[in-house]
PDB file of C-alpha atoms and ligand atoms in Angstrom:
ATOM      1  CA  MET A   1      -0.070  -0.128   0.053  1.00  0.00           C
ATOM      2  CA  GLU A   2       1.176   3.455  -1.216  1.00  0.00           C
ATOM      3  CA  ILE A   3       0.963   6.191   1.570  1.00  0.00           C
ATOM      4  CA  ILE A   4       1.017   9.467   0.967  1.00  0.00           C
ATOM      5  CA  GLN A   5       0.457  12.056   3.729  1.00  0.00           C
ATOM      6  CA  THR A   6      -0.416  15.747   2.612  1.00  0.00           C
ATOM      7  CA  PRO A   7      -0.241  18.945   4.651  1.00  0.00           C
ATOM      8  CA  ASN A   8      -3.931  19.301   4.729  1.00  0.00           C
ATOM      9  CA  TYR A   9      -7.690  18.266   3.388  1.00  0.00           C
ATOM     10  CA  ASP A  10      -7.057  20.649   0.220  1.00  0.00           C
ATOM     11  CA  VAL A  11      -3.762  18.828  -0.798  1.00  0.00           C
ATOM     12  CA  MET A  12      -5.188  15.477  -0.253  1.00  0.00           C
ATOM     13  CA  SER A  13      -7.949  16.444  -2.633  1.00  0.00           C
ATOM     14  CA  GLN A  14      -5.711  17.830  -5.192  1.00  0.00           C
ATOM     15  CA  ARG A  15      -3.584  14.763  -5.113  1.00  0.00           C
ATOM     16  CA  ALA A  16      -6.557  12.357  -5.427  1.00  0.00           C
ATOM     17  CA  CYS A  17      -7.780  14.862  -8.287  1.00  0.00           C
ATOM     18  CA  ASP A  18      -4.561  14.245 -10.333  1.00  0.00           C
ATOM     19  CA  LEU A  19      -4.904  10.450 -10.005  1.00  0.00           C
ATOM     20  CA  LEU A  20      -8.387  10.337 -11.305  1.00  0.00           C
ATOM     21  CA  ILE A  21      -7.643  12.752 -13.961  1.00  0.00           C
ATOM     22  CA  GLU A  22      -4.386  10.497 -14.763  1.00  0.00           C
ATOM     23  CA  THR A  23      -6.773   7.344 -14.960  1.00  0.00           C
ATOM     24  CA  VAL A  24      -9.260   9.140 -17.165  1.00  0.00           C
ATOM     25  CA  GLN A  25      -6.396  10.516 -19.608  1.00  0.00           C
ATOM     26  CA  GLN A  26      -4.983   7.112 -19.952  1.00  0.00           C
ATOM     27  CA  SER A  27      -8.046   5.156 -20.670  1.00  0.00           C
ATOM     28  CA  GLU A  28      -9.915   5.134 -23.925  1.00  0.00           C
ATOM     29  CA  ARG A  29     -13.083   4.221 -21.787  1.00  0.00           C
ATOM     30  CA  PRO A  30     -12.239   4.777 -18.513  1.00  0.00           C
ATOM     31  CA  VAL A  31     -14.443   3.116 -15.778  1.00  0.00           C
ATOM     32  CA  LEU A  32     -14.427   5.116 -12.443  1.00  0.00           C
ATOM     33  CA  GLY A  33     -15.683   3.861  -8.972  1.00  0.00           C
ATOM     34  CA  LEU A  34     -17.092   6.845  -6.839  1.00  0.00           C
ATOM     35  CA  ALA A  35     -17.744   7.506  -3.136  1.00  0.00           C
ATOM     36  CA  THR A  36     -20.017  10.045  -1.076  1.00  0.00           C
ATOM     37  CA  GLY A  37     -19.509  11.117   2.221  1.00  0.00           C
ATOM     38  CA  SER A  38     -18.016  14.547   3.284  1.00  0.00           C
ATOM     39  CA  THR A  39     -14.407  13.154   2.534  1.00  0.00           C
ATOM     40  CA  PRO A  40     -14.496  13.412  -1.407  1.00  0.00           C
ATOM     41  CA  GLU A  41     -16.350  16.800  -1.442  1.00  0.00           C
ATOM     42  CA  GLY A  42     -12.915  18.589  -2.280  1.00  0.00           C
ATOM     43  CA  LEU A  43     -11.848  16.093  -4.752  1.00  0.00           C
ATOM     44  CA  TYR A  44     -15.433  16.654  -6.762  1.00  0.00           C
ATOM     45  CA  LYS A  45     -14.836  20.395  -6.380  1.00  0.00           C
ATOM     46  CA  GLN A  46     -11.233  20.230  -7.812  1.00  0.00           C
ATOM     47  CA  LEU A  47     -12.592  17.973 -10.858  1.00  0.00           C
ATOM     48  CA  ILE A  48     -15.052  20.213 -11.591  1.00  0.00           C
ATOM     49  CA  GLU A  49     -12.307  22.804 -11.833  1.00  0.00           C
ATOM     50  CA  GLN A  50     -10.002  20.729 -13.782  1.00  0.00           C
ATOM     51  CA  TYR A  51     -12.944  20.012 -16.210  1.00  0.00           C
ATOM     52  CA  GLU A  52     -14.047  23.854 -16.522  1.00  0.00           C
ATOM     53  CA  SER A  53     -10.601  25.022 -17.318  1.00  0.00           C
ATOM     54  CA  GLY A  54     -10.356  22.397 -20.215  1.00  0.00           C
ATOM     55  CA  LYS A  55      -7.854  20.076 -18.578  1.00  0.00           C
ATOM     56  CA  VAL A  56     -10.299  16.720 -18.784  1.00  0.00           C
ATOM     57  CA  THR A  57     -13.325  15.465 -20.262  1.00  0.00           C
ATOM     58  CA  PHE A  58     -15.337  12.742 -19.210  1.00  0.00           C
ATOM     59  CA  LYS A  59     -17.160  12.250 -22.343  1.00  0.00           C
ATOM     60  CA  GLN A  60     -16.111   8.505 -22.442  1.00  0.00           C
ATOM     61  CA  ALA A  61     -16.080   7.592 -18.839  1.00  0.00           C
ATOM     62  CA  THR A  62     -18.577   5.494 -16.884  1.00  0.00           C
ATOM     63  CA  THR A  63     -19.081   5.733 -13.097  1.00  0.00           C
ATOM     64  CA  PHE A  64     -20.443   3.269 -10.765  1.00  0.00           C
ATOM     65  CA  ASN A  65     -21.009   4.773  -7.212  1.00  0.00           C
ATOM     66  CA  LEU A  66     -20.246   2.473  -4.317  1.00  0.00           C
ATOM     67  CA  ASP A  67     -23.570   2.776  -2.302  1.00  0.00           C
ATOM     68  CA  GLU A  68     -27.068   4.345  -1.998  1.00  0.00           C
ATOM     69  CA  TYR A  69     -29.694   4.286   1.075  1.00  0.00           C
ATOM     70  CA  VAL A  70     -32.775   1.873   0.526  1.00  0.00           C
ATOM     71  CA  GLY A  71     -36.104   3.863   0.261  1.00  0.00           C
ATOM     72  CA  LEU A  72     -34.748   7.266  -0.843  1.00  0.00           C
ATOM     73  CA  THR A  73     -35.602   8.522  -4.399  1.00  0.00           C
ATOM     74  CA  ALA A  74     -33.267  10.300  -6.799  1.00  0.00           C
ATOM     75  CA  ASP A  75     -34.897  13.852  -5.892  1.00  0.00           C
ATOM     76  CA  ASP A  76     -34.355  13.237  -2.034  1.00  0.00           C
ATOM     77  CA  PRO A  77     -31.608  15.355  -0.769  1.00  0.00           C
ATOM     78  CA  ASN A  78     -30.138  12.823   1.588  1.00  0.00           C
ATOM     79  CA  SER A  79     -29.821  10.182  -1.445  1.00  0.00           C
ATOM     80  CA  TYR A  80     -26.579   9.628  -2.661  1.00  0.00           C
ATOM     81  CA  ARG A  81     -27.769  10.185  -6.322  1.00  0.00           C
ATOM     82  CA  TYR A  82     -29.003  13.826  -5.199  1.00  0.00           C
ATOM     83  CA  TYR A  83     -25.359  14.066  -3.710  1.00  0.00           C
ATOM     84  CA  MET A  84     -23.467  13.036  -6.890  1.00  0.00           C
ATOM     85  CA  ASP A  85     -25.975  14.979  -9.365  1.00  0.00           C
ATOM     86  CA  ASN A  86     -25.162  18.257  -7.421  1.00  0.00           C
ATOM     87  CA  LYS A  87     -21.551  17.975  -6.291  1.00  0.00           C
ATOM     88  CA  LEU A  88     -20.441  16.363  -9.493  1.00  0.00           C
ATOM     89  CA  PHE A  89     -22.472  15.048 -12.300  1.00  0.00           C
ATOM     90  CA  HIS A  90     -24.530  18.187 -13.184  1.00  0.00           C
ATOM     91  CA  HIS A  91     -21.276  20.093 -13.382  1.00  0.00           C
ATOM     92  CA  ILE A  92     -19.231  17.966 -15.834  1.00  0.00           C
ATOM     93  CA  ASP A  93     -19.698  16.428 -19.428  1.00  0.00           C
ATOM     94  CA  LEU A  94     -20.338  12.783 -18.120  1.00  0.00           C
ATOM     95  CA  PRO A  95     -23.107  11.318 -20.080  1.00  0.00           C
ATOM     96  CA  ASP A  96     -26.146  10.788 -17.888  1.00  0.00           C
ATOM     97  CA  ASP A  97     -26.806   7.450 -18.825  1.00  0.00           C
ATOM     98  CA  ARG A  98     -23.207   6.383 -17.807  1.00  0.00           C
ATOM     99  CA  ALA A  99     -23.430   7.690 -14.178  1.00  0.00           C
ATOM    100  CA  PHE A 100     -24.601   4.709 -12.231  1.00  0.00           C
ATOM    101  CA  LEU A 101     -25.652   4.233  -8.460  1.00  0.00           C
ATOM    102  CA  PRO A 102     -28.127   1.450  -7.237  1.00  0.00           C
ATOM    103  CA  LYS A 103     -31.428   2.429  -7.310  1.00  0.00           C
ATOM    104  CA  GLY A 104     -32.580   3.019  -3.588  1.00  0.00           C
ATOM    105  CA  ASP A 105     -36.129   3.294  -4.982  1.00  0.00           C
ATOM    106  CA  ALA A 106     -36.336  -0.024  -6.425  1.00  0.00           C
ATOM    107  CA  SER A 107     -39.310  -2.058  -5.811  1.00  0.00           C
ATOM    108  CA  ASN A 108     -37.083  -5.272  -5.479  1.00  0.00           C
ATOM    109  CA  PRO A 109     -33.662  -4.230  -3.848  1.00  0.00           C
ATOM    110  CA  GLU A 110     -32.306  -7.760  -3.888  1.00  0.00           C
ATOM    111  CA  GLN A 111     -33.015  -7.670  -7.769  1.00  0.00           C
ATOM    112  CA  GLU A 112     -31.328  -4.387  -8.156  1.00  0.00           C
ATOM    113  CA  CYS A 113     -28.148  -5.536  -6.395  1.00  0.00           C
ATOM    114  CA  ARG A 114     -28.080  -8.185  -8.907  1.00  0.00           C
ATOM    115  CA  THR A 115     -28.816  -5.824 -11.736  1.00  0.00           C
ATOM    116  CA  TYR A 116     -26.296  -3.465 -10.557  1.00  0.00           C
ATOM    117  CA  GLU A 117     -23.503  -5.982 -10.065  1.00  0.00           C
ATOM    118  CA  THR A 118     -23.930  -7.146 -13.672  1.00  0.00           C
ATOM    119  CA  MET A 119     -23.653  -4.043 -15.128  1.00  0.00           C
ATOM    120  CA  ILE A 120     -20.540  -3.341 -13.486  1.00  0.00           C
ATOM    121  CA  GLN A 121     -19.053  -6.702 -14.560  1.00  0.00           C
ATOM    122  CA  ASN A 122     -20.262  -5.787 -18.131  1.00  0.00           C
ATOM    123  CA  ALA A 123     -18.582  -2.589 -18.125  1.00  0.00           C
ATOM    124  CA  GLY A 124     -15.472  -4.490 -17.409  1.00  0.00           C
ATOM    125  CA  GLN A 125     -12.686  -3.862 -14.486  1.00  0.00           C
ATOM    126  CA  VAL A 126     -12.856  -0.613 -12.586  1.00  0.00           C
ATOM    127  CA  ASP A 127     -10.052   1.246 -13.491  1.00  0.00           C
ATOM    128  CA  LEU A 128      -9.837   3.530 -10.060  1.00  0.00           C
ATOM    129  CA  GLN A 129     -12.111   3.018  -7.268  1.00  0.00           C
ATOM    130  CA  VAL A 130     -12.493   6.199  -4.970  1.00  0.00           C
ATOM    131  CA  LEU A 131     -12.975   4.906  -1.317  1.00  0.00           C
ATOM    132  CA  GLY A 132     -13.813   7.075   1.965  1.00  0.00           C
ATOM    133  CA  LEU A 133     -13.315   5.057   5.313  1.00  0.00           C
ATOM    134  CA  GLY A 134     -15.980   4.282   8.073  1.00  0.00           C
ATOM    135  CA  LEU A 135     -15.027   4.887  11.666  1.00  0.00           C
ATOM    136  CA  ASN A 136     -16.000   1.230  12.289  1.00  0.00           C
ATOM    137  CA  GLY A 137     -13.833   0.283   9.464  1.00  0.00           C
ATOM    138  CA  HIS A 138     -16.532   0.013   6.698  1.00  0.00           C
ATOM    139  CA  ILE A 139     -15.952   0.693   2.815  1.00  0.00           C
ATOM    140  CA  GLY A 140     -19.023   1.587   0.798  1.00  0.00           C
ATOM    141  CA  PHE A 141     -21.659   0.330   3.462  1.00  0.00           C
ATOM    142  CA  ASN A 142     -19.729  -3.118   4.081  1.00  0.00           C
ATOM    143  CA  GLU A 143     -20.308  -3.050   7.880  1.00  0.00           C
ATOM    144  CA  PRO A 144     -18.174  -5.403  10.252  1.00  0.00           C
ATOM    145  CA  GLY A 145     -18.713  -9.028   9.776  1.00  0.00           C
ATOM    146  CA  THR A 146     -19.365  -8.667   6.065  1.00  0.00           C
ATOM    147  CA  PRO A 147     -17.928 -11.759   4.049  1.00  0.00           C
ATOM    148  CA  PHE A 148     -14.655 -10.793   2.102  1.00  0.00           C
ATOM    149  CA  ASP A 149     -16.337 -12.589  -0.783  1.00  0.00           C
ATOM    150  CA  SER A 150     -19.539 -10.620  -1.028  1.00  0.00           C
ATOM    151  CA  ARG A 151     -20.672  -8.792  -4.169  1.00  0.00           C
ATOM    152  CA  THR A 152     -23.481  -6.199  -4.584  1.00  0.00           C
ATOM    153  CA  HIS A 153     -25.665  -6.629  -1.632  1.00  0.00           C
ATOM    154  CA  VAL A 154     -28.575  -5.004   0.646  1.00  0.00           C
ATOM    155  CA  VAL A 155     -27.263  -4.297   4.205  1.00  0.00           C
ATOM    156  CA  GLU A 156     -28.745  -3.701   7.489  1.00  0.00           C
ATOM    157  CA  LEU A 157     -26.658  -0.064   8.706  1.00  0.00           C
ATOM    158  CA  ASP A 158     -25.033  -0.296  11.925  1.00  0.00           C
ATOM    159  CA  GLU A 159     -26.394   1.850  14.749  1.00  0.00           C
ATOM    160  CA  THR A 160     -23.041   3.733  14.711  1.00  0.00           C
ATOM    161  CA  THR A 161     -22.891   4.360  11.026  1.00  0.00           C
ATOM    162  CA  ARG A 162     -26.468   5.686  11.058  1.00  0.00           C
ATOM    163  CA  GLN A 163     -25.572   8.013  14.174  1.00  0.00           C
ATOM    164  CA  ALA A 164     -22.131   9.396  12.082  1.00  0.00           C
ATOM    165  CA  ASN A 165     -24.642  10.084   9.338  1.00  0.00           C
ATOM    166  CA  ALA A 166     -27.275  11.606  10.905  1.00  0.00           C
ATOM    167  CA  ARG A 167     -25.746  15.244  10.778  1.00  0.00           C
ATOM    168  CA  PHE A 168     -27.038  15.080   7.278  1.00  0.00           C
ATOM    169  CA  PHE A 169     -30.736  14.039   8.400  1.00  0.00           C
ATOM    170  CA  ALA A 170     -33.172  16.132  10.292  1.00  0.00           C
ATOM    171  CA  SER A 171     -33.126  13.697  12.906  1.00  0.00           C
ATOM    172  CA  ILE A 172     -31.883  10.013  13.613  1.00  0.00           C
ATOM    173  CA  ASP A 173     -35.079   8.426  12.861  1.00  0.00           C
ATOM    174  CA  ASP A 174     -34.991   9.971   9.333  1.00  0.00           C
ATOM    175  CA  VAL A 175     -31.838   7.821   8.688  1.00  0.00           C
ATOM    176  CA  PRO A 176     -32.698   4.986   6.906  1.00  0.00           C
ATOM    177  CA  THR A 177     -31.993   1.207   8.130  1.00  0.00           C
ATOM    178  CA  ARG A 178     -30.802  -0.368   4.986  1.00  0.00           C
ATOM    179  CA  ALA A 179     -28.615   0.512   1.869  1.00  0.00           C
ATOM    180  CA  ILE A 180     -27.077  -1.036  -1.321  1.00  0.00           C
ATOM    181  CA  THR A 181     -23.684  -1.451  -1.338  1.00  0.00           C
ATOM    182  CA  MET A 182     -21.058  -2.739  -3.638  1.00  0.00           C
ATOM    183  CA  GLY A 183     -19.435  -6.122  -1.912  1.00  0.00           C
ATOM    184  CA  ILE A 184     -15.939  -6.380  -0.917  1.00  0.00           C
ATOM    185  CA  ASN A 185     -15.370  -8.738  -3.707  1.00  0.00           C
ATOM    186  CA  THR A 186     -16.686  -6.159  -5.998  1.00  0.00           C
ATOM    187  CA  ILE A 187     -14.510  -3.470  -4.715  1.00  0.00           C
ATOM    188  CA  MET A 188     -11.359  -5.620  -4.515  1.00  0.00           C
ATOM    189  CA  GLU A 189     -11.514  -6.277  -8.389  1.00  0.00           C
ATOM    190  CA  SER A 190     -11.025  -2.653  -9.288  1.00  0.00           C
ATOM    191  CA  LYS A 191      -7.510  -2.201 -10.613  1.00  0.00           C
ATOM    192  CA  LYS A 192      -6.687   0.482  -8.555  1.00  0.00           C
ATOM    193  CA  ILE A 193      -7.946   1.914  -5.231  1.00  0.00           C
ATOM    194  CA  VAL A 194      -7.456   5.491  -3.787  1.00  0.00           C
ATOM    195  CA  LEU A 195      -8.407   5.655  -0.140  1.00  0.00           C
ATOM    196  CA  LEU A 196      -9.240   9.337   1.316  1.00  0.00           C
ATOM    197  CA  VAL A 197      -8.930  10.039   4.900  1.00  0.00           C
ATOM    198  CA  SER A 198      -8.895  13.312   6.561  1.00  0.00           C
ATOM    199  CA  GLY A 199      -9.246  14.141  10.159  1.00  0.00           C
ATOM    200  CA  GLU A 200      -8.068  13.180  13.558  1.00  0.00           C
ATOM    201  CA  LYS A 201     -11.177  11.523  14.141  1.00  0.00           C
ATOM    202  CA  LYS A 202     -10.377   8.736  11.567  1.00  0.00           C
ATOM    203  CA  ALA A 203      -6.901   8.082  12.999  1.00  0.00           C
ATOM    204  CA  ASP A 204      -7.890   5.042  15.031  1.00  0.00           C
ATOM    205  CA  ALA A 205      -9.586   3.581  12.062  1.00  0.00           C
ATOM    206  CA  VAL A 206      -6.331   4.340   9.589  1.00  0.00           C
ATOM    207  CA  LYS A 207      -4.066   2.619  12.170  1.00  0.00           C
ATOM    208  CA  GLN A 208      -6.096  -0.425  12.296  1.00  0.00           C
ATOM    209  CA  LEU A 209      -6.525  -0.562   8.425  1.00  0.00           C
ATOM    210  CA  VAL A 210      -2.755  -0.260   7.978  1.00  0.00           C
ATOM    211  CA  ASN A 211      -1.299  -2.034  10.783  1.00  0.00           C
ATOM    212  CA  GLY A 212      -4.051  -4.160  12.151  1.00  0.00           C
ATOM    213  CA  GLU A 213      -5.137  -7.731  11.423  1.00  0.00           C
ATOM    214  CA  VAL A 214      -6.719  -8.706   8.228  1.00  0.00           C
ATOM    215  CA  THR A 215     -10.483  -9.648   9.554  1.00  0.00           C
ATOM    216  CA  GLU A 216     -13.883  -9.228   8.341  1.00  0.00           C
ATOM    217  CA  GLU A 217     -14.470  -7.382  11.795  1.00  0.00           C
ATOM    218  CA  PHE A 218     -12.617  -4.527  10.198  1.00  0.00           C
ATOM    219  CA  PRO A 219     -13.481  -4.661   6.278  1.00  0.00           C
ATOM    220  CA  ALA A 220     -11.156  -1.965   5.317  1.00  0.00           C
ATOM    221  CA  SER A 221      -8.353  -4.507   6.281  1.00  0.00           C
ATOM    222  CA  ILE A 222      -8.777  -6.388   3.104  1.00  0.00           C
ATOM    223  CA  LEU A 223      -7.197  -3.555   1.519  1.00  0.00           C
ATOM    224  CA  GLN A 224      -3.730  -4.822   2.865  1.00  0.00           C
ATOM    225  CA  LYS A 225      -4.165  -7.615   0.263  1.00  0.00           C
ATOM    226  CA  HIS A 226      -4.818  -5.423  -2.888  1.00  0.00           C
ATOM    227  CA  GLU A 227      -1.952  -4.799  -4.901  1.00  0.00           C
ATOM    228  CA  ASN A 228      -2.694  -1.252  -6.073  1.00  0.00           C
ATOM    229  CA  VAL A 229      -3.850   0.830  -3.071  1.00  0.00           C
ATOM    230  CA  VAL A 230      -3.111   4.673  -2.464  1.00  0.00           C
ATOM    231  CA  LEU A 231      -3.930   5.972   0.703  1.00  0.00           C
ATOM    232  CA  ILE A 232      -4.181   9.514   0.696  1.00  0.00           C
ATOM    233  CA  GLY A 233      -4.461  11.322   4.249  1.00  0.00           C
ATOM    234  CA  ASP A 234      -3.894  14.270   5.979  1.00  0.00           C
ATOM    235  CA  GLU A 235      -1.643  14.909   8.878  1.00  0.00           C
ATOM    236  CA  GLU A 236      -4.311  14.238  11.618  1.00  0.00           C
ATOM    237  CA  ALA A 237      -5.606  11.329   9.738  1.00  0.00           C
ATOM    238  CA  LEU A 238      -2.260   9.645   9.642  1.00  0.00           C
ATOM    239  CA  SER A 239      -0.823  10.729  12.849  1.00  0.00           C
ATOM    240  CA  LYS A 240      -1.166   7.285  14.428  1.00  0.00           C
ATOM    241  CA  LEU A 241       0.768   5.325  12.159  1.00  0.00           C
TER     242      LEU A 241
HETATM  243  C1  GLP B   1     -20.728   6.655   4.523  1.00  0.00           C
HETATM  244  C2  GLP B   1     -20.574   5.983   3.209  1.00  0.00           C
HETATM  245  C3  GLP B   1     -18.952   5.501   2.900  1.00  0.00           C
HETATM  246  C4  GLP B   1     -18.023   6.618   3.404  1.00  0.00           C
HETATM  247  C5  GLP B   1     -18.015   6.837   4.795  1.00  0.00           C
HETATM  248  C6  GLP B   1     -17.280   8.265   5.414  1.00  0.00           C
HETATM  249  O1  GLP B   1     -21.454   5.909   5.442  1.00  0.00           O
HETATM  250  N1  GLP B   1     -21.513   5.170   2.834  1.00  0.00           N
HETATM  251  O2  GLP B   1     -18.882   5.560   1.773  1.00  0.00           O
HETATM  252  O3  GLP B   1     -16.797   6.690   3.055  1.00  0.00           O
HETATM  253  O4  GLP B   1     -19.409   6.679   5.599  1.00  0.00           O
HETATM  254  O5  GLP B   1     -17.910   8.967   5.395  1.00  0.00           O
HETATM  255  P1  GLP B   1     -17.179  10.315   5.423  1.00  0.00           P
HETATM  256  O6  GLP B   1     -16.108  10.845   4.494  1.00  0.00           O
HETATM  257  O7  GLP B   1     -18.278  11.563   5.629  1.00  0.00           O
HETATM  258  O8  GLP B   1     -16.284  10.239   6.887  1.00  0.00           O
END
C-alpha cells in the first residue's frame, strides 16, 4: 500500500484529483468507482475546476458509485444520487446514461443488487475506485462482519453508522436502516483503489486499516491484500501510524 501524507485536506483532494484525471486520460473508456460522504467533496470540487479549465473531459467515462440508501428517491436531498448529481455530475460532461448508482427506490432491492453487479461486470474492471473510510472500518456500506467474498448486496446499517450519518438528516429517525452497497469482492476487483482519509477522528481507523489484522470484523483491512492501493491522508488522519 502506498501512503501519501498531505499537509491538509485541500492537498489531499488535489492529489486524488490528479490520480483520477491521470486514469481518465490513460484509458479510452475509463471506468471510475465513486464514493460519497464528506471526504471526497473536495475531490469533486477540484475535478469540476479541472473540467471547467479544459484539462479533462469525461465524455468517454462510465462511473459506478459504491452505495445508496434503500428507500430514498433520486430527488431526495439525502440520497447519494442527489449528492452526486449536485456535487459532480451536473457540472461535468459525463453522459447521464453512464453515471450509475444503485436505485434506492427499486421495488425489489435484492434484484437491484444483482442488476447493479451485472452492470459493473459488463463494464469491465473498474480502473480506479475512490473510497472513504467509516469509523468502524466500513468501506462503501460494508459493515463489520461482511464476508470478504461479498458482491453487491443489501445491508442493515450499524447503529454507529446511522449516528455518524445523522448529521445530514433532520433526525436520527430519518436515517434509513438499510442500504445497497457494492460488496467487498466487487471493490477488490478494481485495478486501482484510492482511499481518502481526513481528520483526527479517522486516525484510529487508519491505524487499524494499515497495521491491524486482516479480518472481516474490520472490512477495510482487506485492502492490505490489494496490490494497487494508494492511501492519501492529511496529517491528522495519519497521525497514529
Ligand atoms: C458513509 C459512506 C461511505 C463513506 C463513509 C465515510 O457511510 N457510505 O462510503 O466512505 O461513510 O464518510 P465521511 O467521508 O463522511 O467520513
